[in-house]
CSV table of C-alpha atoms in Angstrom, one decimal:
chain,number,residue,atom,x,y,z
T,1,SER,CA,103.0,91.2,75.9
T,2,GLN,CA,104.5,88.6,78.6
T,3,LYS,CA,102.4,86.2,80.1
T,4,ILE,CA,102.9,84.1,83.0
T,5,GLU,CA,101.1,81.2,83.9
T,6,GLN,CA,101.0,79.5,87.4
T,7,ASN,CA,99.3,76.2,86.5
T,8,SER,CA,96.8,76.2,89.3
T,9,GLU,CA,95.2,78.7,91.7
T,10,ALA,CA,95.1,76.3,94.6
T,11,LEU,CA,97.1,73.1,95.2
T,12,ASN,CA,95.9,70.6,98.2
T,13,ILE,CA,98.4,68.1,99.2
T,14,GLN,CA,98.9,65.4,101.9
T,15,GLU,CA,101.6,66.3,104.6
T,16,GLY,CA,105.1,64.4,103.8
T,17,LYS,CA,104.2,64.3,100.1
T,18,THR,CA,106.0,66.2,97.3
T,19,ALA,CA,104.4,69.6,96.1
T,20,THR,CA,105.1,70.5,92.5
T,21,LEU,CA,104.0,73.9,91.2
T,22,THR,CA,104.1,75.3,87.6
T,23,CYS,CA,105.1,78.4,85.9
T,24,ASN,CA,104.8,78.8,82.5
T,25,TYR,CA,105.8,81.8,80.3
T,26,THR,CA,105.1,82.9,76.9
T,27,ASN,CA,106.8,85.9,74.3
T,28,TYR,CA,109.7,86.2,76.4
T,29,SER,CA,113.2,84.7,77.2
T,30,PRO,CA,114.3,85.7,80.7
T,31,ALA,CA,117.6,85.7,82.1
T,32,TYR,CA,116.5,84.2,85.4
T,33,LEU,CA,113.6,83.6,87.1
T,34,GLN,CA,112.6,83.6,90.8
T,35,TRP,CA,110.2,82.3,93.4
T,36,TYR,CA,108.6,83.8,96.5
T,37,ARG,CA,106.6,82.7,99.3
T,38,GLN,CA,103.7,84.8,100.3
T,39,ASP,CA,101.8,84.5,103.5
T,40,PRO,CA,98.2,86.4,104.1
T,41,GLY,CA,98.7,89.7,104.7
T,42,ARG,CA,102.5,89.8,104.2
T,43,GLY,CA,104.9,90.7,101.7
T,44,PRO,CA,106.3,88.2,99.5
T,45,VAL,CA,109.7,86.7,100.7
T,46,PHE,CA,112.3,85.3,98.1
T,47,LEU,CA,113.2,81.6,97.9
T,48,LEU,CA,115.3,80.8,95.0
T,49,LEU,CA,116.6,82.2,91.9
T,50,ILE,CA,117.5,80.0,88.7
T,51,ARG,CA,119.5,81.3,85.8
T,52,GLU,CA,118.9,80.4,82.2
T,53,ASN,CA,121.9,78.3,81.7
T,54,GLU,CA,120.9,76.3,85.1
T,55,LYS,CA,119.1,73.5,85.0
T,56,GLU,CA,118.2,72.8,88.4
T,57,LYS,CA,118.6,74.8,91.6
T,58,ARG,CA,118.2,73.4,95.4
T,59,LYS,CA,118.2,75.1,98.9
T,60,GLU,CA,116.9,72.4,101.6
T,61,ARG,CA,113.7,70.9,100.7
T,62,LEU,CA,113.3,73.0,97.7
T,63,LYS,CA,114.1,72.5,94.2
T,64,VAL,CA,113.7,74.6,91.2
T,65,THR,CA,113.9,73.6,87.6
T,66,PHE,CA,114.1,75.7,84.5
T,67,ASP,CA,113.6,74.5,81.0
T,68,THR,CA,114.0,77.3,78.6
T,69,THR,CA,112.7,75.4,75.6
T,70,LEU,CA,109.5,74.5,77.2
T,71,LYS,CA,109.3,78.1,78.9
T,72,GLN,CA,108.6,76.5,82.1
T,73,SER,CA,109.8,76.5,85.7
T,74,LEU,CA,109.0,73.8,88.4
T,75,PHE,CA,108.9,74.3,92.0
T,76,HIS,CA,109.1,71.3,94.2
T,77,ILE,CA,108.8,70.9,97.9
T,78,THR,CA,109.8,67.4,99.4
T,79,ALA,CA,108.6,66.2,102.4
T,80,SER,CA,105.7,69.0,102.5
T,81,GLN,CA,104.7,70.2,106.1
T,82,PRO,CA,101.4,72.2,106.9
T,83,ALA,CA,103.9,75.3,107.8
T,84,ASP,CA,104.6,75.2,103.9
T,85,SER,CA,101.1,76.2,103.3
T,86,ALA,CA,101.4,79.6,101.5
T,87,THR,CA,100.9,81.4,98.0
T,88,TYR,CA,104.0,80.7,95.6
T,89,LEU,CA,104.8,83.5,93.2
T,90,CYS,CA,106.9,83.0,90.3
T,91,ALA,CA,108.8,86.0,88.8
T,92,LEU,CA,110.0,86.4,85.6
T,93,ASP,CA,113.2,88.7,84.5
T,94,ILE,CA,112.1,90.8,81.5
T,95,GLY,CA,115.3,92.6,81.3
T,96,GLY,CA,115.1,96.6,81.2
T,97,SER,CA,111.7,97.5,81.1
T,98,GLN,CA,109.3,97.3,84.2
T,99,GLY,CA,111.9,97.2,86.7
T,100,ASN,CA,113.2,93.8,85.6
T,101,LEU,CA,110.6,91.3,87.3
T,102,ILE,CA,106.8,90.8,86.3
T,103,PHE,CA,105.1,88.5,88.8
T,104,GLY,CA,102.5,85.4,88.0
T,105,LYS,CA,99.1,85.4,90.1
T,106,GLY,CA,100.7,82.8,92.4
T,107,THR,CA,99.7,79.2,93.5
T,108,LYS,CA,98.0,78.6,97.1
T,109,LEU,CA,99.5,75.8,98.8
T,110,SER,CA,97.6,73.9,101.1
T,111,VAL,CA,99.3,71.0,103.2
T,112,LYS,CA,97.0,68.8,105.2
T,113,PRO,CA,98.2,67.1,108.4
O,1,ASP,CA,118.5,96.2,110.0
O,2,THR,CA,115.1,95.7,110.4
O,3,GLY,CA,114.4,95.3,106.6
O,4,VAL,CA,111.7,97.3,104.3
O,5,SER,CA,109.4,99.1,106.3
O,6,GLN,CA,106.1,100.7,105.3
O,7,ASP,CA,103.8,103.0,106.7
O,8,PRO,CA,100.7,103.1,107.2
O,9,ARG,CA,100.1,99.5,107.5
O,10,HIS,CA,96.2,100.2,106.9
O,11,LYS,CA,94.7,103.1,105.2
O,12,ILE,CA,90.9,103.7,104.9
O,13,THR,CA,89.9,106.4,103.0
O,14,LYS,CA,87.0,108.1,101.4
O,15,ARG,CA,86.7,108.6,97.6
O,16,GLY,CA,88.2,111.7,96.3
O,17,GLN,CA,90.7,112.0,99.3
O,18,ASN,CA,94.6,111.8,98.6
O,19,VAL,CA,96.7,109.4,100.4
O,20,THR,CA,100.6,109.0,101.0
O,21,PHE,CA,102.5,106.2,101.8
O,22,ARG,CA,106.0,105.8,102.9
O,23,CYS,CA,108.7,103.2,102.5
O,24,ASP,CA,112.0,103.1,104.1
O,25,PRO,CA,114.2,100.5,102.3
O,26,ILE,CA,117.1,98.5,103.5
O,27,SER,CA,119.9,101.2,104.4
O,28,GLU,CA,122.4,100.0,101.4
O,29,HIS,CA,120.1,99.2,99.1
O,30,ASN,CA,119.9,101.6,96.4
O,31,ARG,CA,117.2,100.3,94.4
O,32,LEU,CA,113.5,100.8,95.3
O,33,TYR,CA,110.1,99.2,93.9
O,34,TRP,CA,106.7,99.8,94.4
O,35,TYR,CA,104.0,97.2,93.4
O,36,ARG,CA,100.3,97.0,93.8
O,37,GLN,CA,98.7,93.8,94.6
O,38,THR,CA,94.9,93.0,94.6
O,39,LEU,CA,93.2,89.6,95.9
O,40,GLY,CA,94.1,86.6,94.1
O,41,GLN,CA,96.6,88.4,91.7
O,42,GLY,CA,100.4,88.7,92.1
O,43,PRO,CA,102.3,91.9,92.5
O,44,GLU,CA,102.0,94.3,89.6
O,45,PHE,CA,104.9,96.6,88.9
O,46,LEU,CA,104.3,100.4,89.3
O,47,THR,CA,107.7,102.2,89.3
O,48,TYR,CA,110.8,102.0,90.4
O,49,PHE,CA,114.0,104.1,91.7
O,50,GLN,CA,117.8,103.8,91.6
O,51,ASN,CA,118.9,106.2,94.1
O,52,GLU,CA,116.8,109.3,93.3
O,53,ALA,CA,115.8,108.9,89.8
O,54,GLN,CA,112.7,107.4,88.8
O,55,LEU,CA,113.7,105.1,85.9
O,56,GLU,CA,110.5,103.6,85.0
O,57,LYS,CA,107.0,104.1,85.5
O,58,SER,CA,104.0,101.4,84.3
O,59,ARG,CA,101.7,102.6,81.9
O,60,LEU,CA,98.9,101.4,84.7
O,61,LEU,CA,100.2,104.3,86.7
O,62,SER,CA,97.7,107.1,86.3
O,63,ASP,CA,98.4,110.7,86.7
O,64,ARG,CA,97.0,110.6,90.2
O,65,PHE,CA,100.0,108.6,91.1
O,66,SER,CA,103.2,110.0,92.0
O,67,ALA,CA,106.5,108.7,93.9
O,68,GLU,CA,109.4,110.4,94.9
O,69,ARG,CA,112.7,109.4,96.6
O,70,PRO,CA,114.1,112.7,97.3
O,71,LYS,CA,117.4,111.8,98.9
O,72,GLY,CA,117.7,108.3,97.3
O,73,SER,CA,116.8,106.9,100.9
O,74,PHE,CA,112.9,106.6,101.7
O,75,SER,CA,110.1,106.9,98.9
O,76,THR,CA,106.8,107.9,99.3
O,77,LEU,CA,103.9,107.0,96.7
O,78,GLU,CA,101.0,109.3,96.6
O,79,ILE,CA,97.5,108.8,95.1
O,80,GLN,CA,95.4,111.9,94.4
O,81,ARG,CA,91.6,111.9,94.3
O,82,THR,CA,91.4,108.4,95.2
O,83,GLU,CA,88.7,105.8,93.3
O,84,GLN,CA,87.4,102.6,94.9
O,85,GLY,CA,89.5,100.9,92.2
O,86,ASP,CA,92.6,101.9,94.0
O,87,SER,CA,91.8,99.8,96.7
O,88,ALA,CA,94.9,97.3,97.0
O,89,MET,CA,97.8,96.3,98.7
O,90,TYR,CA,100.8,98.5,97.7
O,91,LEU,CA,104.1,96.7,98.4
O,92,CYS,CA,107.4,98.3,98.5
O,93,ALA,CA,110.6,96.5,97.7
O,94,SER,CA,114.3,97.4,97.6
O,95,THR,CA,117.6,95.5,96.4
O,96,THR,CA,121.2,96.5,95.5
O,97,SER,CA,121.8,97.3,91.8
O,98,GLY,CA,124.8,95.9,89.7
O,99,GLY,CA,123.0,93.0,87.8
O,100,ARG,CA,119.4,92.2,86.9
O,101,SER,CA,119.4,89.2,89.5
O,102,GLY,CA,118.9,91.1,92.8
O,103,GLU,CA,116.3,89.3,95.2
O,104,LEU,CA,113.7,91.9,96.1
O,105,PHE,CA,113.1,92.2,99.8
O,106,PHE,CA,109.7,93.1,100.2
O,107,GLY,CA,107.9,95.1,103.1
O,108,GLU,CA,104.7,94.1,104.6
O,109,GLY,CA,102.9,96.6,102.5
O,110,SER,CA,100.0,99.2,102.8
O,111,ARG,CA,96.7,98.1,102.5
O,112,LEU,CA,94.4,100.7,101.1
O,113,THR,CA,90.7,100.8,101.3
O,114,VAL,CA,88.3,103.3,99.3
O,115,LEU,CA,85.2,103.8,100.6
């Protein structure tokens, strides 16, 4: 069965540093992958989508890479701020089943001032 | 447009009772999803609709769960004979169809507590 792993349940970093979150998957070849942000008690909010033929995508301080050989996506937040503290979810396209997307457990990022 | 709306935001019920959640998607979105999320886990797919047609249901969705989208607009998710294991956040999301890469727009969720 498809499996998604996000590298750690929690990541603590200092303000101004770059946060790097990892999403690994097995048993599938997704056409694209998405990243979402979720604050406590709120629904997830879409951040970025990267397709299988794209190596890298950027949006402001966010950068996502997608390595289909390693079956891995990296999500970077540069110049991190305390307001970036949240849980970040990766979501994998699995084609025509399960409504197309399955989610990882998320990584809770805490940015300390 | 105010985004995806879910009601109620919180529901506390006793085991064995029935509960119903409502989702109003973004108006031009024809695809609607229901997910369940427990503490420390990612959203878990339950079912989705393309207009009024329910196209897929998760194997995790027992017979006690039923979802409808009668006119292709709002949707309801009903849980019959609730169990304590049903306690979770129930998330609704919508998107436009036409390609598999649509970002999902989530509501704020309906949190269910079964006592």
